Amino acid sequence: MVYSLAYRRPPHVEPRRISTASAESGPSIGGTTLDETHESLQDSSINYGIPDALSFDRIIDGGTCPPCTTRDFMNYLIYIEHAAENLQFFLWYKDYIRRFDLLSEKERRLAPEWTLEQAEAQALALKDNPAPMKSISAETAAVFKGTDFDAPKTTIVELSKGGSNPFGTPPMTPTSRDHDSIAPSEYPWSDSGSTLKSGFKASHDKKAAGAFAAADVKLQPFTIQPFREEISRIISIYVAEGAPRQLNLSSKERAGLLHALATTTHPTAFRRVIHTVEWSLRHQAHQNFIRWTICNGNRPRVIFARGLGIAGIVGGILAAVLIVLSNAGRGWRVLSAIGFGIGIATLVAAWKGMCVVLHGMHHRHLRPWELFAEDDDASSVLEMKKDSFDTIGSNNSYEDQPWVAKYEKRNLIRKVFDREVWIQEPALRQIQDTIFLQAVLGSLVLTAICVGIFVALPKGRFY
């Protein structure tokens, strides 16, 4: 069974920003909202070459098979698109909503909902007030002292010093709620890791305090609110300037988020940011991932297949020319259809990233990071998998992973004929069957035209 013969694989979508000030009326995760175009685009995803079986929600919920799982999606964002922070943040947020809903009513009251009216009022305030000045070095301050460029004196509350803070609370004994923030996730995409790492509390708190100060947040965060420590970690890793997994947020978005998080730890504080992140995942990263996954061969193999297709077409042309110039009958010219047919079909399929030989067995090449998984130490492979799904971790750099150097040393012939594995996802096989059928039908039409032209030519009678 195949899709429509008019099927087109998803186009490549260039990264672009959207305005979070747009209307937000479509349903999204956790009761927050998205742009009203979200639902219509989600329902008509097949128009973008993505069937419902490979929709974004199916992948995130673990309803797909390799190579279209959440793990494969994460690997693509890390190694190919170099933008895994959006998916890591999205998965954390989804899990955070689940854990926040499990809190008691008394604990949830400590973190009130961040309403749309508050968000709009905060956005207007940030628009009217100029951005705060960034800190300068002591030497520069000494030069500007006494001039018009002298920075105004401000009072900054040091969080690390034990002063009287009306919003602070004494240290509390850890409770079950505190342990919930570092509990292992129950989602199918998590192996055995947790959504949070313990330790580095002081470092995260310091970075979060610096981010609040840079955004000119006057209000000290309420430490009694649930998951306040976790929110500080999220700020230091995803929100603060220079964070290891810094999200692509504008200065206004970042300031608005920090003002909201200083007031509450309710999931609605992330409303505008999660709108941007989810939109990017659904309508840019997801489409590019499906387009990339349709390719069943690596780049050397696809280039090799294109070369074979061109060689087949050239062979068909040479055969037809030689027969035309000879004294042979017109019927012999039909033999050139073999070269034309095979060459055109191979070239059309390869132009869409598919190798017809691999497709005949419904196989695909192993990705470079999968290729050496069996050779590498099991503990290092497990650590690499846990790091990518660890939402509270370091940056997403992979240059020091063992497979990078090994794959660079691999010769070209071995790359062309790399190890293969069967494609388990039925919807992906169906898409590839459709593309293969399109290539064959296109080849038949073009072959008939080319052979018809050569059959119509008179004999050359040169030999």
Short mmCIF file of C-alpha atoms in Angstrom, two decimals:
data_model
loop_
_atom_site.label_atom_id
_atom_site.label_comp_id
_atom_site.label_asym_id
_atom_site.label_seq_id
_atom_site.Cartn_x
_atom_site.Cartn_y
_atom_site.Cartn_z
CA MET A 1 0.00 0.00 0.00
CA VAL A 2 1.30 3.43 -0.95
CA TYR A 3 0.21 7.03 -0.55
CA SER A 4 -1.05 9.22 -3.36
CA LEU A 5 1.14 9.38 -6.45
CA ALA A 6 1.11 13.16 -5.98
CA TYR A 7 2.90 12.71 -2.64
CA ARG A 8 5.83 15.02 -1.97
CA ARG A 9 8.25 14.58 0.90
CA PRO A 10 8.36 17.41 3.46
CA PRO A 11 10.24 20.49 2.26
CA HIS A 12 13.28 21.64 4.18
CA VAL A 13 12.29 24.41 6.57
CA GLU A 14 14.86 27.05 7.41
CA PRO A 15 14.99 28.13 11.07
CA ARG A 16 13.01 31.29 11.67
CA ARG A 17 11.55 33.12 14.63
CA ILE A 18 7.89 33.76 15.38
CA SER A 19 6.35 36.45 17.51
CA THR A 20 5.02 35.33 20.86
CA ALA A 21 2.72 38.31 20.81
CA SER A 22 0.50 36.60 18.24
CA ALA A 23 -2.94 35.35 19.14
CA GLU A 24 -2.79 32.31 21.37
CA SER A 25 -6.00 30.38 21.18
CA GLY A 26 -5.17 26.80 20.13
CA PRO A 27 -4.90 24.04 22.74
CA SER A 28 -1.48 22.86 23.77
CA ILE A 29 0.18 20.84 26.50
CA GLY A 30 -0.59 21.46 30.11
CA GLY A 31 -3.44 23.88 29.46
CA THR A 32 -1.15 26.53 27.97
CA THR A 33 -1.96 27.90 24.53
CA LEU A 34 -0.50 28.10 21.05
CA ASP A 35 -1.24 30.02 17.90
CA GLU A 36 -4.59 29.11 16.39
CA THR A 37 -2.82 27.91 13.26
CA HIS A 38 -1.24 25.15 15.32
CA GLU A 39 -4.27 22.87 15.26
CA SER A 40 -5.02 23.32 11.56
CA LEU A 41 -1.40 22.69 10.61
CA GLN A 42 -1.31 19.65 12.85
CA ASP A 43 -4.44 18.20 11.26
CA SER A 44 -3.19 18.84 7.73
CA SER A 45 0.30 17.49 8.30
CA ILE A 46 -0.11 15.09 5.38
CA ASN A 47 -0.04 18.18 3.13
CA TYR A 48 3.54 18.61 4.28
CA GLY A 49 4.40 15.00 3.40
CA ILE A 50 4.01 13.71 6.96
CA PRO A 51 1.30 11.09 7.61
CA ASP A 52 -0.55 10.94 10.91
CA ALA A 53 1.42 7.83 11.88
CA LEU A 54 4.58 9.97 11.98
CA SER A 55 3.06 13.07 13.56
CA PHE A 56 4.95 15.03 16.17
CA ASP A 57 2.68 13.86 18.98
CA ARG A 58 3.02 10.19 18.00
CA ILE A 59 6.81 10.46 18.06
CA ILE A 60 6.91 12.26 21.41
CA ASP A 61 4.44 9.82 22.98
CA GLY A 62 6.54 6.82 21.92
CA GLY A 63 4.08 5.50 19.31
CA THR A 64 6.62 5.00 16.52
CA CYS A 65 9.34 2.48 15.69
CA PRO A 66 12.99 3.02 14.68
CA PRO A 67 14.22 5.06 12.95
CA CYS A 68 11.42 7.48 13.90
CA THR A 69 11.47 7.29 17.68
CA THR A 70 12.03 10.13 20.13
CA ARG A 71 15.59 8.85 20.55
CA ASP A 72 16.16 9.18 16.78
CA PHE A 73 14.58 12.64 16.82
CA MET A 74 16.93 13.69 19.61
CA ASN A 75 19.97 12.28 17.79
CA TYR A 76 19.00 14.16 14.65
CA LEU A 77 18.73 17.45 16.54
CA ILE A 78 22.09 16.87 18.24
CA TYR A 79 24.20 15.57 15.35
CA ILE A 80 22.53 17.04 12.26
CA GLU A 81 20.59 20.18 13.12
CA HIS A 82 22.66 21.10 16.22
CA ALA A 83 19.57 22.40 18.04
CA ALA A 84 18.57 19.78 20.61
CA GLU A 85 17.91 22.29 23.39
CA ASN A 86 14.35 22.91 22.19
CA LEU A 87 13.37 19.25 22.43
CA GLN A 88 15.19 18.80 25.74
CA PHE A 89 13.38 21.81 27.19
CA PHE A 90 10.05 20.66 25.76
CA LEU A 91 10.39 17.18 27.30
CA TRP A 92 11.34 18.71 30.65
CA TYR A 93 8.34 21.02 30.51
CA LYS A 94 5.98 18.17 29.68
CA ASP A 95 7.30 16.18 32.63
CA TYR A 96 7.23 19.28 34.85
CA ILE A 97 3.51 19.74 34.19
CA ARG A 98 2.89 16.14 35.18
CA ARG A 99 4.81 16.48 38.42
CA PHE A 100 3.25 19.86 39.25
CA ASP A 101 -0.24 18.38 38.85
CA LEU A 102 0.68 15.66 41.34
CA LEU A 103 1.29 18.23 44.08
CA SER A 104 -1.26 18.69 46.82
CA GLU A 105 -3.72 21.55 46.60
CA LYS A 106 -1.93 23.31 49.47
CA GLU A 107 1.41 23.24 47.66
CA ARG A 108 -0.09 24.37 44.35
CA ARG A 109 -1.59 27.44 46.03
CA LEU A 110 1.93 28.64 46.83
CA ALA A 111 2.58 29.01 43.09
CA PRO A 112 -0.39 30.89 41.58
CA GLU A 113 -1.13 30.77 37.87
CA TRP A 114 0.56 33.37 35.66
CA THR A 115 -2.40 34.79 33.77
CA LEU A 116 -2.47 36.26 30.28
CA GLU A 117 -3.35 39.66 31.77
CA GLN A 118 -0.19 39.56 33.89
CA ALA A 119 1.90 38.50 30.90
CA GLU A 120 0.52 41.29 28.73
CA ALA A 121 1.02 43.87 31.47
CA GLN A 122 4.60 42.71 31.94
CA ALA A 123 5.23 42.88 28.19
CA LEU A 124 3.96 46.48 28.08
CA ALA A 125 6.15 47.40 31.06
CA LEU A 126 9.22 45.96 29.39
CA LYS A 127 8.35 47.80 26.19
CA ASP A 128 8.05 51.16 27.96
CA ASN A 129 11.14 50.81 30.15
CA PRO A 130 14.60 50.78 28.58
CA ALA A 131 16.77 47.72 28.99
CA PRO A 132 18.94 47.72 32.10
CA MET A 133 22.61 48.59 31.73
CA LYS A 134 25.01 45.69 31.64
CA SER A 135 27.73 45.55 34.27
CA ILE A 136 31.11 47.06 33.34
CA SER A 137 34.57 46.41 34.63
CA ALA A 138 36.07 48.32 37.57
CA GLU A 139 38.65 49.97 35.31
CA THR A 140 35.97 51.28 32.94
CA ALA A 141 33.85 52.50 35.87
CA ALA A 142 36.83 54.42 37.24
CA VAL A 143 37.33 56.18 33.89
CA PHE A 144 33.65 57.17 33.63
CA LYS A 145 33.38 58.24 37.28
CA GLY A 146 32.17 61.81 37.61
CA THR A 147 31.07 62.04 33.96
CA ASP A 148 27.68 61.75 32.27
CA PHE A 149 28.48 58.09 31.58
CA ASP A 150 28.87 57.24 35.25
CA ALA A 151 26.57 54.35 36.09
CA PRO A 152 23.86 55.16 38.66
CA LYS A 153 24.19 53.61 42.05
CA THR A 154 21.87 50.69 42.60
CA THR A 155 21.33 48.38 45.48
CA ILE A 156 21.60 44.71 44.65
CA VAL A 157 20.54 42.16 47.20
CA GLU A 158 23.19 39.45 47.48
CA LEU A 159 21.44 36.11 47.62
CA SER A 160 24.47 34.33 48.94
CA LYS A 161 24.86 36.57 52.00
CA GLY A 162 22.81 35.99 55.06
CA GLY A 163 20.93 39.24 55.39
CA SER A 164 17.40 39.96 56.38
CA ASN A 165 15.18 39.11 53.44
CA PRO A 166 11.42 39.55 53.89
CA PHE A 167 10.76 37.11 51.04
CA GLY A 168 13.21 34.46 52.17
CA THR A 169 12.46 31.46 54.33
CA PRO A 170 14.64 29.48 56.71
CA PRO A 171 16.21 26.28 55.40
CA MET A 172 13.62 23.54 55.22
CA THR A 173 13.96 19.84 55.84
CA PRO A 174 13.76 17.92 52.54
CA THR A 175 10.31 16.50 51.95
CA SER A 176 8.82 14.10 49.48
CA ARG A 177 8.01 17.07 47.27
CA ASP A 178 11.70 17.96 47.02
CA HIS A 179 12.54 14.47 45.93
CA ASP A 180 9.86 14.58 43.26
CA SER A 181 11.88 17.15 41.37
CA ILE A 182 14.66 14.65 40.85
CA ALA A 183 12.52 11.58 40.41
CA PRO A 184 13.09 9.34 37.38
CA SER A 185 10.81 10.11 34.48
CA GLU A 186 8.05 7.74 33.50
CA TYR A 187 8.02 8.63 29.83
CA PRO A 188 8.83 5.96 27.23
CA TRP A 189 11.73 7.95 25.86
CA SER A 190 13.64 7.77 29.15
CA ASP A 191 15.92 4.80 29.74
CA SER A 192 16.93 4.78 33.36
CA GLY A 193 18.04 8.34 33.86
CA SER A 194 16.32 11.11 35.69
CA THR A 195 15.00 14.41 34.50
CA LEU A 196 17.22 16.27 36.93
CA LYS A 197 20.69 15.90 38.39
CA SER A 198 21.47 16.65 41.99
CA GLY A 199 24.41 18.79 42.99
CA PHE A 200 25.77 22.09 41.75
CA LYS A 201 22.99 23.88 43.65
CA ALA A 202 25.13 26.87 44.55
CA SER A 203 26.33 27.27 40.97
CA HIS A 204 22.80 27.14 39.57
CA ASP A 205 21.50 29.58 42.19
CA LYS A 206 24.31 32.03 41.39
CA LYS A 207 23.63 31.90 37.65
CA ALA A 208 19.89 32.28 38.23
CA ALA A 209 20.50 35.29 40.48
CA GLY A 210 22.69 36.82 37.79
CA ALA A 211 19.96 36.28 35.21
CA PHE A 212 17.36 37.94 37.45
CA ALA A 213 19.69 40.88 38.02
CA ALA A 214 20.40 41.25 34.29
CA ALA A 215 16.65 41.34 33.61
CA ASP A 216 16.23 44.06 36.28
CA VAL A 217 13.93 41.89 38.39
CA LYS A 218 13.22 43.78 41.60
CA LEU A 219 11.31 41.02 43.35
CA GLN A 220 13.21 38.25 45.07
CA PRO A 221 11.86 34.78 44.10
CA PHE A 222 9.73 33.09 46.75
CA THR A 223 11.84 30.18 47.96
CA ILE A 224 8.88 28.47 49.62
CA GLN A 225 7.24 27.78 46.28
CA PRO A 226 7.38 24.20 44.97
CA PHE A 227 10.23 23.28 42.59
CA ARG A 228 11.97 26.63 43.14
CA GLU A 229 15.38 24.95 43.15
CA GLU A 230 14.57 23.15 39.92
CA ILE A 231 13.45 26.39 38.28
CA SER A 232 16.80 27.95 39.23
CA ARG A 233 18.55 25.12 37.43
CA ILE A 234 16.38 25.55 34.35
CA ILE A 235 17.17 29.27 34.28
CA SER A 236 20.91 28.65 34.53
CA ILE A 237 20.86 26.01 31.76
CA TYR A 238 18.24 27.25 29.27
CA VAL A 239 17.41 30.89 29.94
CA ALA A 240 20.43 32.83 31.22
CA GLU A 241 22.81 34.54 28.80
CA GLY A 242 25.63 32.16 27.85
CA ALA A 243 23.80 29.13 29.27
CA PRO A 244 25.07 25.74 28.03
CA ARG A 245 21.73 25.01 26.34
CA GLN A 246 20.53 28.56 25.82
CA LEU A 247 17.18 28.80 24.05
CA ASN A 248 16.86 31.11 21.08
CA LEU A 249 14.87 33.80 22.87
CA SER A 250 14.73 37.51 22.27
CA SER A 251 15.74 39.83 25.08
CA LYS A 252 12.08 40.72 25.69
CA GLU A 253 11.06 37.07 25.85
CA ARG A 254 13.87 36.30 28.26
CA ALA A 255 13.08 39.28 30.49
CA GLY A 256 9.36 38.49 30.48
CA LEU A 257 10.03 34.87 31.45
CA LEU A 258 12.36 35.85 34.28
CA HIS A 259 9.84 38.33 35.67
CA ALA A 260 7.18 35.61 35.58
CA LEU A 261 9.46 33.05 37.26
CA ALA A 262 10.34 35.52 39.98
CA THR A 263 6.65 35.60 40.88
CA THR A 264 5.62 31.96 40.51
CA THR A 265 6.83 28.48 39.60
CA HIS A 266 3.49 27.58 37.99
CA PRO A 267 3.90 26.01 34.52
CA THR A 268 1.94 28.89 32.98
CA ALA A 269 4.94 31.14 33.64
CA PHE A 270 6.51 29.47 30.59
CA ARG A 271 3.43 30.12 28.41
CA ARG A 272 5.03 32.41 25.84
CA VAL A 273 8.38 30.62 25.73
CA ILE A 274 6.89 27.16 25.33
CA HIS A 275 4.77 28.58 22.50
CA THR A 276 7.93 29.53 20.62
CA VAL A 277 9.73 26.27 21.42
CA GLU A 278 6.83 24.01 20.48
CA TRP A 279 6.11 25.90 17.27
CA SER A 280 9.74 25.49 16.23
CA LEU A 281 9.68 21.77 17.02
CA ARG A 282 6.40 21.04 15.26
CA HIS A 283 6.78 23.10 12.11
CA GLN A 284 10.52 23.22 11.56
CA ALA A 285 12.51 20.50 13.35
CA HIS A 286 9.87 17.78 12.93
CA GLN A 287 9.47 18.34 9.19
CA ASN A 288 13.23 18.37 8.65
CA PHE A 289 13.58 15.20 10.72
CA ILE A 290 11.03 13.27 8.64
CA ARG A 291 12.61 14.53 5.42
CA TRP A 292 16.04 13.39 6.63
CA THR A 293 14.72 10.01 7.86
CA ILE A 294 13.20 9.18 4.45
CA CYS A 295 16.76 8.95 3.08
CA ASN A 296 17.78 5.31 3.53
CA GLY A 297 21.44 5.74 2.65
CA ASN A 298 24.29 7.90 3.88
CA ARG A 299 25.62 10.72 1.73
CA PRO A 300 28.40 8.70 0.02
CA ARG A 301 25.87 5.97 -0.88
CA VAL A 302 23.35 8.47 -2.28
CA ILE A 303 26.05 10.16 -4.38
CA PHE A 304 27.15 6.73 -5.59
CA ALA A 305 23.54 5.92 -6.53
CA ARG A 306 23.25 9.18 -8.46
CA GLY A 307 26.41 8.29 -10.31
CA LEU A 308 24.99 4.88 -11.23
CA GLY A 309 21.80 6.54 -12.47
CA ILE A 310 23.72 8.95 -14.69
CA ALA A 311 25.88 6.08 -15.95
CA GLY A 312 22.75 4.09 -16.84
CA ILE A 313 21.30 7.02 -18.79
CA VAL A 314 24.60 7.60 -20.63
CA GLY A 315 24.78 3.87 -21.38
CA GLY A 316 21.26 3.96 -22.84
CA ILE A 317 22.15 6.95 -25.03
CA LEU A 318 25.36 5.29 -26.31
CA ALA A 319 23.54 2.06 -27.07
CA ALA A 320 20.79 3.90 -28.96
CA VAL A 321 23.29 6.01 -30.95
CA LEU A 322 25.38 2.98 -31.93
CA ILE A 323 22.32 1.08 -33.09
CA VAL A 324 21.01 4.08 -35.06
CA LEU A 325 24.34 4.49 -36.84
CA SER A 326 24.44 0.78 -37.71
CA ASN A 327 22.51 -1.20 -40.31
CA ALA A 328 20.39 -2.95 -37.64
CA GLY A 329 16.61 -2.79 -37.72
CA ARG A 330 14.62 -0.25 -35.75
CA GLY A 331 13.43 -2.91 -33.29
CA TRP A 332 16.93 -3.28 -31.88
CA ARG A 333 16.86 0.31 -30.68
CA VAL A 334 14.35 -0.66 -28.02
CA LEU A 335 17.22 -2.36 -26.15
CA SER A 336 18.40 1.09 -25.08
CA ALA A 337 15.29 1.22 -22.87
CA ILE A 338 17.08 -1.00 -20.37
CA GLY A 339 19.73 1.64 -19.72
CA PHE A 340 17.24 4.49 -19.78
CA GLY A 341 14.76 2.77 -17.47
CA ILE A 342 17.24 1.68 -14.82
CA GLY A 343 19.23 4.90 -14.99
CA ILE A 344 16.29 7.29 -14.75
CA ALA A 345 14.58 5.37 -11.93
CA THR A 346 17.82 5.16 -9.96
CA LEU A 347 18.59 8.84 -10.49
CA VAL A 348 15.09 10.06 -9.52
CA ALA A 349 15.06 7.96 -6.35
CA ALA A 350 18.61 9.01 -5.44
CA TRP A 351 17.67 12.64 -5.98
CA LYS A 352 15.14 12.17 -3.19
CA GLY A 353 17.76 10.58 -0.95
CA MET A 354 16.93 6.92 -1.59
CA CYS A 355 19.02 4.03 -2.83
CA VAL A 356 16.83 1.58 -4.79
CA VAL A 357 19.05 -1.36 -3.80
CA LEU A 358 18.58 -0.67 -0.10
CA HIS A 359 14.89 -0.03 -0.67
CA GLY A 360 14.45 -3.41 -2.30
CA MET A 361 15.25 -4.98 1.08
CA HIS A 362 13.65 -2.18 3.11
CA HIS A 363 17.04 -1.55 4.67
CA ARG A 364 18.81 1.62 5.70
CA HIS A 365 22.39 2.46 6.55
CA LEU A 366 23.32 2.74 10.19
CA ARG A 367 24.01 6.32 11.24
CA PRO A 368 27.63 7.12 12.13
CA TRP A 369 26.81 7.34 15.86
CA GLU A 370 25.02 3.97 15.62
CA LEU A 371 27.74 2.34 13.60
CA PHE A 372 30.31 2.05 16.37
CA ALA A 373 27.90 1.51 19.27
CA GLU A 374 28.76 -2.20 19.42
CA ASP A 375 32.50 -1.51 19.36
CA ASP A 376 32.47 1.18 22.04
CA ASP A 377 32.41 0.45 25.72
CA ALA A 378 28.86 -0.25 26.90
CA SER A 379 29.13 2.23 29.76
CA SER A 380 30.24 5.06 27.46
CA VAL A 381 27.35 4.36 25.07
CA LEU A 382 24.86 4.39 27.94
CA GLU A 383 26.35 7.62 29.26
CA MET A 384 26.00 9.22 25.81
CA LYS A 385 22.32 8.21 25.62
CA LYS A 386 21.57 9.49 29.12
CA ASP A 387 23.31 12.82 28.48
CA SER A 388 21.10 13.67 25.49
CA PHE A 389 17.90 13.05 27.49
CA ASP A 390 19.24 14.61 30.69
CA THR A 391 17.36 17.89 30.76
CA ILE A 392 19.69 19.25 33.45
CA GLY A 393 23.06 18.65 31.85
CA SER A 394 25.96 20.21 30.02
CA ASN A 395 25.96 21.51 26.46
CA ASN A 396 25.18 19.29 23.49
CA SER A 397 28.70 19.10 22.12
CA TYR A 398 29.63 15.73 20.61
CA GLU A 399 33.02 16.39 19.02
CA ASP A 400 34.82 14.40 21.71
CA GLN A 401 32.66 11.28 21.33
CA PRO A 402 34.63 8.21 20.16
CA TRP A 403 32.65 7.58 16.97
CA VAL A 404 33.58 10.95 15.43
CA ALA A 405 37.28 10.14 15.00
CA LYS A 406 36.55 6.56 13.96
CA TYR A 407 34.12 7.58 11.23
CA GLU A 408 36.49 10.21 9.85
CA LYS A 409 39.16 7.52 9.41
CA ARG A 410 36.74 5.20 7.60
CA ASN A 411 37.60 4.98 3.88
CA LEU A 412 35.11 5.99 1.20
CA ILE A 413 34.39 2.48 -0.06
CA ARG A 414 33.42 1.27 3.41
CA LYS A 415 31.14 4.30 3.83
CA VAL A 416 29.36 3.47 0.56
CA PHE A 417 28.82 -0.14 1.66
CA ASP A 418 28.27 0.46 5.39
CA ARG A 419 26.31 -1.88 7.59
CA GLU A 420 22.56 -1.98 7.09
CA VAL A 421 19.54 -2.55 9.31
CA TRP A 422 15.88 -3.25 8.58
CA ILE A 423 13.45 -0.30 8.76
CA GLN A 424 10.93 -1.14 11.47
CA GLU A 425 8.52 1.79 11.07
CA PRO A 426 5.69 0.77 8.67
CA ALA A 427 4.71 4.36 7.81
CA LEU A 428 8.26 5.16 6.74
CA ARG A 429 8.40 2.06 4.53
CA GLN A 430 5.11 3.17 2.99
CA ILE A 431 6.52 6.60 2.17
CA GLN A 432 9.59 5.01 0.57
CA ASP A 433 7.39 2.64 -1.45
CA THR A 434 5.50 5.68 -2.75
CA ILE A 435 8.70 7.47 -3.76
CA PHE A 436 10.01 4.31 -5.45
CA LEU A 437 6.76 3.89 -7.39
CA GLN A 438 6.92 7.54 -8.46
CA ALA A 439 10.49 6.99 -9.67
CA VAL A 440 9.51 3.87 -11.66
CA LEU A 441 6.48 5.52 -13.29
CA GLY A 442 8.48 8.63 -14.11
CA SER A 443 11.19 6.43 -15.56
CA LEU A 444 8.69 4.58 -17.78
CA VAL A 445 7.34 7.83 -19.23
CA LEU A 446 10.76 9.39 -19.88
CA THR A 447 12.13 6.12 -21.24
CA ALA A 448 9.24 5.82 -23.70
CA ILE A 449 9.88 9.36 -24.91
CA CYS A 450 13.64 8.86 -25.32
CA VAL A 451 13.32 5.48 -27.06
CA GLY A 452 10.57 6.85 -29.31
CA ILE A 453 12.88 9.65 -30.45
CA PHE A 454 15.68 7.23 -31.33
CA VAL A 455 13.31 4.79 -33.06
CA ALA A 456 12.03 7.59 -35.29
CA LEU A 457 15.53 8.44 -36.56
CA PRO A 458 16.59 6.96 -39.95
CA LYS A 459 19.35 4.36 -40.20
CA GLY A 460 22.89 5.61 -40.41
CA ARG A 461 24.19 2.53 -42.29
CA PHE A 462 27.79 3.30 -41.34
CA TYR A 463 28.51 -0.35 -40.52
#
